[in-house]
Amino acid sequence: MKQLVIRAFGDADQLALVEAKSPTLATNEVRVKMHYAGVNPVDAKTRAGLGWGAAAIKDDLPWSPGLELMGTVLESGAEVSIHQAGDRVFGLLSGGCYSEEVVAPANALVAVPSSVNDEVAAGLALAGTTAWQGLTVHGNLAAGERVLISAAAGGVGHLAVQLAKDLGATVVALASPNNHEFLKELGADEVVDYHDRDQVRAIAPVDLLLDLVGGESGCQLLSVVKPGGRVITVPTITADEVIAAAKAAGLEARGMLKDNDTQQLAMLIKAVAEQRLTVKISQVYPLAQGAAAHRQIETGHTRGKLLLQGATD
Ligand SMILES: NC(=O)c1ccc[n+]([C@@H]2O[C@H](COP(=O)([O-])OP(=O)(O)OC[C@H]3O[C@@H](n4cnc5c(N)ncnc54)[C@H](OP(=O)(O)O)[C@@H]3O)[C@@H](O)[C@H]2O)c1
């Protein structure tokens, strides 16, 4: 089987397509033919040697990126009863999804309803889980509250806009003007161009800021959070900086790291099947063109999600 790996940290050209042996199957695992793998900013940051992802794998190179996939079960270990050969599944893994075949714990994966297409399922797990946990588990968003979502047109943001709206919040979405119509269609109550400082200042007050950009941008948005309001800063690399600035401003603030919760995945895919949640897939690249996908995610201006394509049969 073919697999994209990095042998050293560096730019997108470090991604090399290699022939690899499919791993042996443990009794609690399934072998999955990958149809699509999600491409996320963390894949590119880890490839570049940055953040918690790189720290975790620095002694395990070569390494294959990819934290989410959709595919078909090829075979199941002896103790597995939840997924059988032929089942369509999706989910979050700890790496290695940029591979034609992936071996994964059966209980990490969730069935894909027949009404949900392969691409949509592949783009849902990481961004959907992050959006849901950021808004609810960490952000405690309640109906009637006003939430500001930065990077609202991106992978996490476009799902967060819809989930926040579904929770009964008033949603203020930050994006470049070319994404405003897209965000209104997803249900945003107000859309604001983050390049216009006066417009941004006029957003105040919000109960909750879901900061999906971090760093200087996260710090600048603190001034629109109401006194005693809440801040969830999602990019981990700059979390300490934003949390310190928020606390100094008298706000409640925390970072987060998404957790793999299959009940939440089942809830999210049900929302997609019932057409209450839309996953925008903006581009699909063949597995061999992983470097191009990484260059695109590194622009910081992707609308919705990017995928790598494995097998389609
Ligand atoms: N902690 C965790 O567990 C976790 C999980 C998932 C993601 N993350 C992190 O969360 C961040 C967002 O992830 P993602 O997948 O949604 O990223 P993404 O899809 O690459 O986000 C792209 C979006 O960012 C917007 N953007 C760029 N600069 C901006 C700015 N200064 N202000 C407002 N929006 C801006 C762009 O908007 P325009 O094109 O409209 O300009 C674009 O739509 C990344 O840093 C990622 O690593 C963390």
Coordinates of C-alpha atoms and ligand atoms in Angstrom, one line a residue:
M1 CA 0.0 0.0 0.0
K2 CA 1.0 3.6 -0.5
Q3 CA 1.6 6.0 2.3
L4 CA 2.7 9.6 2.7
V5 CA 5.5 10.0 5.2
I6 CA 8.0 12.6 6.5
R7 CA 11.5 11.4 7.3
A8 CA 12.5 14.8 8.8
F9 CA 10.7 18.0 9.9
G10 CA 10.6 20.7 7.2
D11 CA 8.5 22.2 4.4
A12 CA 5.7 20.5 2.4
D13 CA 8.2 18.9 0.1
Q14 CA 9.2 16.6 3.0
L15 CA 6.0 14.6 2.3
A16 CA 7.1 11.5 0.3
L17 CA 4.9 8.8 -1.2
V18 CA 6.4 5.4 -0.2
E19 CA 5.4 1.8 -0.5
A20 CA 4.7 0.4 3.0
K21 CA 3.5 -2.8 4.5
S22 CA 0.0 -2.7 6.0
P23 CA 0.4 -3.2 9.8
T24 CA -0.6 -6.5 11.4
L25 CA -4.1 -6.5 13.0
A26 CA -4.6 -6.9 16.7
T27 CA -7.8 -8.6 18.0
N28 CA -9.5 -5.3 18.9
E29 CA -8.6 -3.6 15.6
V30 CA -10.0 -3.1 12.1
R31 CA -8.2 -2.7 8.8
V32 CA -9.7 0.1 6.8
K33 CA -9.3 1.0 3.2
M34 CA -9.0 4.8 3.3
H35 CA -11.3 6.6 0.9
Y36 CA -10.5 10.1 2.2
A37 CA -8.3 11.6 4.9
G38 CA -8.9 15.1 6.3
V39 CA -6.0 17.7 6.0
N40 CA -5.8 19.9 9.1
P41 CA -3.5 22.8 10.1
V42 CA -2.0 20.5 12.8
D43 CA -0.7 18.1 10.1
A44 CA 1.3 20.9 8.6
K45 CA 2.5 22.3 11.9
T46 CA 3.6 18.8 13.0
R47 CA 5.3 18.2 9.6
A48 CA 7.2 21.6 10.1
G49 CA 8.4 20.4 13.6
L50 CA 6.0 22.7 15.6
G51 CA 3.8 22.2 18.6
W52 CA 2.7 19.2 20.7
G53 CA 2.3 17.0 17.6
A54 CA 6.0 17.3 16.6
A55 CA 7.1 16.8 20.2
A56 CA 5.1 13.6 20.4
I57 CA 6.6 12.0 17.2
K58 CA 10.1 13.5 17.1
D59 CA 11.7 10.2 18.0
D60 CA 9.4 8.1 15.7
L61 CA 10.4 9.4 12.3
P62 CA 9.6 8.4 9.5
W63 CA 6.0 9.3 10.4
S64 CA 2.8 9.4 8.4
P65 CA 0.5 12.3 9.2
G66 CA -3.3 12.4 9.2
L67 CA -5.6 12.4 12.2
E68 CA -9.0 11.7 10.6
L69 CA -10.4 9.4 7.8
M70 CA -13.4 7.9 6.2
G71 CA -13.1 4.4 4.7
T72 CA -14.4 0.9 4.3
V73 CA -13.6 -1.9 6.8
L74 CA -11.5 -4.6 5.0
E75 CA -11.2 -7.0 8.0
S76 CA -11.9 -7.1 11.7
G77 CA -9.9 -8.5 14.6
A78 CA -11.2 -11.6 16.4
E79 CA -12.7 -9.6 19.3
V80 CA -14.4 -6.9 17.2
S81 CA -18.2 -7.1 16.9
I82 CA -19.1 -3.4 16.2
H83 CA -17.7 -3.2 12.6
Q84 CA -17.7 -5.8 9.9
A85 CA -15.9 -6.1 6.5
G86 CA -17.7 -3.7 4.1
D87 CA -18.9 -1.3 6.7
R88 CA -18.4 2.5 6.0
V89 CA -16.7 4.1 9.0
F90 CA -15.1 7.4 10.0
G91 CA -13.2 8.8 12.9
L92 CA -10.3 10.4 14.7
L93 CA -6.9 8.6 15.0
S94 CA -3.6 9.6 16.5
G95 CA -1.8 9.7 13.0
G96 CA -1.2 7.6 9.9
C97 CA -4.4 8.4 8.0
Y98 CA -2.4 9.6 4.9
S99 CA -2.3 5.9 3.9
E100 CA -4.2 3.7 1.5
E101 CA -4.8 1.3 4.4
V102 CA -5.1 2.1 8.1
V103 CA -5.2 -0.2 11.1
A104 CA -7.2 1.3 14.0
P105 CA -8.9 0.4 17.2
A106 CA -12.4 -0.6 16.3
N107 CA -13.9 1.4 19.1
A108 CA -12.4 4.7 17.7
L109 CA -14.5 4.5 14.6
V110 CA -18.2 5.3 14.0
A111 CA -20.5 4.0 11.3
V112 CA -21.4 6.4 8.4
P113 CA -25.1 6.5 7.6
S114 CA -25.9 5.6 4.0
S115 CA -27.3 9.1 3.3
V116 CA -23.9 10.7 4.1
N117 CA -21.4 10.8 1.3
D118 CA -17.7 9.7 1.8
E119 CA -16.2 13.2 1.5
V120 CA -18.5 14.8 4.0
A121 CA -17.8 12.1 6.6
A122 CA -14.1 12.4 6.1
G123 CA -14.1 16.2 6.8
L124 CA -16.3 16.0 9.9
A125 CA -14.5 14.3 12.7
L126 CA -11.7 16.6 13.7
A127 CA -13.2 20.0 13.0
G128 CA -16.7 18.9 14.2
T129 CA -15.4 17.5 17.5
T130 CA -13.3 20.7 18.1
A131 CA -16.1 23.0 17.3
W132 CA -18.6 21.1 19.6
Q133 CA -16.1 20.8 22.5
G134 CA -15.0 24.4 22.2
L135 CA -18.5 25.7 22.3
T136 CA -20.1 23.3 24.8
V137 CA -17.7 21.3 27.0
H138 CA -15.2 24.2 27.4
G139 CA -17.3 27.3 26.4
N140 CA -20.5 26.4 28.2
L141 CA -22.5 28.2 25.5
A142 CA -26.1 28.7 26.4
A143 CA -29.2 29.7 24.4
G144 CA -29.6 33.4 24.1
E145 CA -25.9 34.2 24.5
R146 CA -23.8 36.1 21.9
V147 CA -20.8 34.2 20.6
L148 CA -17.9 35.5 18.5
I149 CA -16.3 33.0 16.2
S150 CA -13.0 33.9 14.5
A151 CA -11.8 32.1 11.4
A152 CA -15.5 31.4 10.9
A153 CA -15.1 30.2 7.3
G154 CA -12.4 27.6 8.1
G155 CA -12.6 23.9 8.9
V156 CA -13.6 24.3 12.6
G157 CA -15.3 27.7 12.2
H158 CA -17.9 26.9 9.6
L159 CA -19.1 24.0 11.7
A160 CA -18.9 26.1 14.9
V161 CA -21.2 28.7 13.3
Q162 CA -23.9 26.1 12.6
L163 CA -23.6 24.3 16.0
A164 CA -23.7 27.6 17.9
K165 CA -26.8 28.7 16.0
D166 CA -28.4 25.3 16.7
L167 CA -27.7 25.8 20.4
G168 CA -29.7 29.0 20.3
A169 CA -26.9 31.5 20.4
T170 CA -26.5 34.7 18.4
V171 CA -23.6 34.1 16.2
V172 CA -21.1 36.8 15.1
A173 CA -18.7 35.4 12.5
L174 CA -15.3 36.9 11.5
A175 CA -14.1 36.4 8.0
S176 CA -12.8 38.1 4.8
P177 CA -15.6 39.7 2.7
N178 CA -15.5 36.9 0.1
N179 CA -16.7 34.5 2.8
H180 CA -19.5 36.6 4.2
E181 CA -22.3 35.2 1.9
F182 CA -21.1 31.7 2.7
L183 CA -21.4 32.3 6.4
K184 CA -24.8 34.0 6.2
E185 CA -26.0 30.9 4.3
L186 CA -24.7 28.8 7.2
G187 CA -26.8 30.8 9.7
A188 CA -24.4 33.5 11.0
D189 CA -26.5 36.4 12.4
E190 CA -23.7 39.0 11.8
V191 CA -20.6 38.8 9.6
V192 CA -17.7 41.1 10.2
D193 CA -14.5 41.6 8.2
Y194 CA -11.6 41.2 10.7
H195 CA -9.4 43.6 8.6
D196 CA -11.7 46.5 9.6
R197 CA -10.8 47.4 13.2
D198 CA -13.7 49.8 13.7
Q199 CA -16.2 47.1 12.7
V200 CA -14.5 44.7 15.0
R201 CA -14.6 47.1 17.9
A202 CA -18.4 47.6 17.3
I203 CA -19.0 43.9 17.8
A204 CA -18.8 44.3 21.7
P205 CA -20.2 42.8 23.9
V206 CA -20.0 39.0 23.4
D207 CA -20.5 36.4 26.2
L208 CA -18.1 33.9 24.6
L209 CA -15.1 34.2 22.2
L210 CA -14.2 31.1 20.3
D211 CA -10.7 32.1 19.1
L212 CA -9.6 30.0 16.2
V213 CA -6.7 32.1 15.1
G214 CA -4.8 32.7 18.4
G215 CA -1.7 34.9 19.0
E216 CA -2.1 38.6 18.3
S217 CA -5.5 38.1 16.7
G218 CA -6.8 36.3 19.8
C219 CA -5.4 39.1 22.0
Q220 CA -7.0 41.9 19.9
L221 CA -10.4 40.3 20.1
L222 CA -10.5 40.2 23.9
S223 CA -11.7 43.8 24.0
V224 CA -15.1 42.8 22.6
V225 CA -15.7 40.2 25.3
K226 CA -18.0 41.5 28.0
P227 CA -16.6 41.9 31.6
G228 CA -16.5 38.4 33.2
G229 CA -17.1 36.8 29.8
R230 CA -15.4 33.6 28.5
V231 CA -12.6 32.9 26.0
I232 CA -11.7 29.6 24.5
T233 CA -8.5 29.8 22.5
V234 CA -8.1 26.8 20.3
P235 CA -4.7 27.0 18.6
T236 CA -2.4 25.4 21.2
I237 CA 0.9 27.0 20.2
T238 CA -0.3 30.5 21.3
A239 CA -2.7 29.5 24.0
D240 CA -0.6 30.6 26.9
E241 CA -0.2 34.1 25.5
V242 CA -3.9 34.6 24.8
I243 CA -4.9 33.1 28.2
A244 CA -2.5 35.4 30.1
A245 CA -3.8 38.5 28.2
A246 CA -7.5 37.4 28.8
K247 CA -6.9 36.8 32.5
A248 CA -5.2 40.2 32.9
A249 CA -8.4 41.7 31.3
G250 CA -10.5 39.9 33.9
L251 CA -11.9 37.3 31.6
E252 CA -12.3 33.6 32.1
A253 CA -10.0 31.9 29.6
R254 CA -8.7 28.4 28.7
G255 CA -7.2 26.5 25.9
M256 CA -8.3 23.0 24.8
L257 CA -7.1 19.9 23.0
K258 CA -9.8 18.0 21.2
D259 CA -10.8 14.7 22.7
N260 CA -11.9 11.6 20.7
D261 CA -15.4 11.1 21.8
T262 CA -17.3 8.6 19.6
Q263 CA -20.7 9.5 21.1
Q264 CA -20.1 13.1 19.9
L265 CA -19.0 11.8 16.5
A266 CA -22.3 9.8 16.3
M267 CA -24.2 12.9 17.3
L268 CA -22.4 15.0 14.6
I269 CA -22.9 12.5 11.8
K270 CA -26.6 12.2 12.7
A271 CA -26.9 16.0 12.4
V272 CA -25.3 15.8 8.9
A273 CA -27.6 12.9 7.9
E274 CA -30.6 15.0 9.0
Q275 CA -29.3 17.9 7.1
R276 CA -28.9 20.1 10.2
L277 CA -25.2 20.4 9.7
T278 CA -23.3 21.0 6.4
V279 CA -19.6 20.1 5.9
K280 CA -18.1 22.2 3.1
I281 CA -15.4 20.4 1.2
S282 CA -13.5 22.9 -0.8
Q283 CA -10.8 20.8 -2.4
V284 CA -9.8 17.1 -2.8
Y285 CA -6.3 16.1 -3.7
P286 CA -4.9 12.7 -4.7
L287 CA -2.8 11.2 -1.9
A288 CA 0.3 11.7 -4.1
Q289 CA -0.4 15.5 -4.0
G290 CA -0.3 15.8 -0.2
A291 CA 2.4 18.6 -0.5
A292 CA 0.0 20.8 -2.5
A293 CA -2.7 20.2 0.1
H294 CA -0.3 21.2 2.9
R295 CA 0.7 24.4 0.9
Q296 CA -3.0 25.3 0.7
I297 CA -3.8 24.7 4.4
E298 CA -0.7 26.8 5.3
T299 CA -2.2 29.8 3.4
G300 CA -4.6 30.2 6.4
H301 CA -7.4 31.0 4.0
T302 CA -9.1 27.7 3.3
R303 CA -12.9 27.7 3.2
G304 CA -14.2 24.6 4.9
K305 CA -12.2 21.4 4.6
L306 CA -9.4 19.9 2.4
L307 CA -9.2 16.1 1.8
L308 CA -6.7 13.6 0.4
Q309 CA -8.2 10.9 -1.7
G310 CA -7.2 7.2 -1.3
A311 CA -9.4 4.5 -2.8
T312 CA -12.9 5.2 -4.0
D313 CA -14.2 1.6 -4.7
Ligands
LIG1 N1 -6.7 22.6 20.1 C1 -7.3 21.7 19.2 O1 -7.7 20.6 19.6 C2 -7.4 22.1 17.8 C3 -8.3 21.3 17.0 C4 -8.5 21.8 15.7 C5 -7.9 22.9 15.2 N2 -7.0 23.6 16.0 C6 -6.4 24.8 15.5 O2 -7.4 25.8 15.3 C7 -7.1 26.7 14.3 C8 -8.2 26.7 13.2 O3 -8.3 25.4 12.6 P1 -9.0 25.2 11.2 O4 -8.9 23.8 10.8 O5 -10.4 25.8 11.3 O6 -8.1 26.2 10.3 P2 -8.3 26.7 8.8 O7 -9.4 25.9 8.2 O8 -7.0 26.6 8.1 O9 -8.8 28.2 9.0 C9 -8.9 28.9 7.8 C10 -9.6 30.2 8.1 O10 -8.9 31.1 8.9 C11 -9.3 32.4 8.7 N3 -8.4 33.4 9.1 C12 -7.1 33.5 8.8 N4 -6.5 34.6 9.5 C13 -7.5 35.1 10.2 C14 -7.6 36.2 11.1 N5 -6.5 37.0 11.4 N6 -8.8 36.5 11.7 C15 -9.9 35.8 11.5 N7 -9.9 34.7 10.6 C16 -8.7 34.4 10.0 C17 -9.5 32.4 7.2 O11 -10.5 33.3 6.9 P3 -10.6 34.2 5.6 O12 -10.2 33.3 4.5 O13 -12.1 34.6 5.6 O14 -9.7 35.4 5.7 C18 -9.9 31.0 6.8 O15 -11.3 30.8 6.5 C19 -5.7 26.2 13.7 O16 -4.7 26.9 14.4 C20 -5.7 24.7 14.2 O17 -4.4 24.2 14.3 C21 -6.8 23.2 17.3

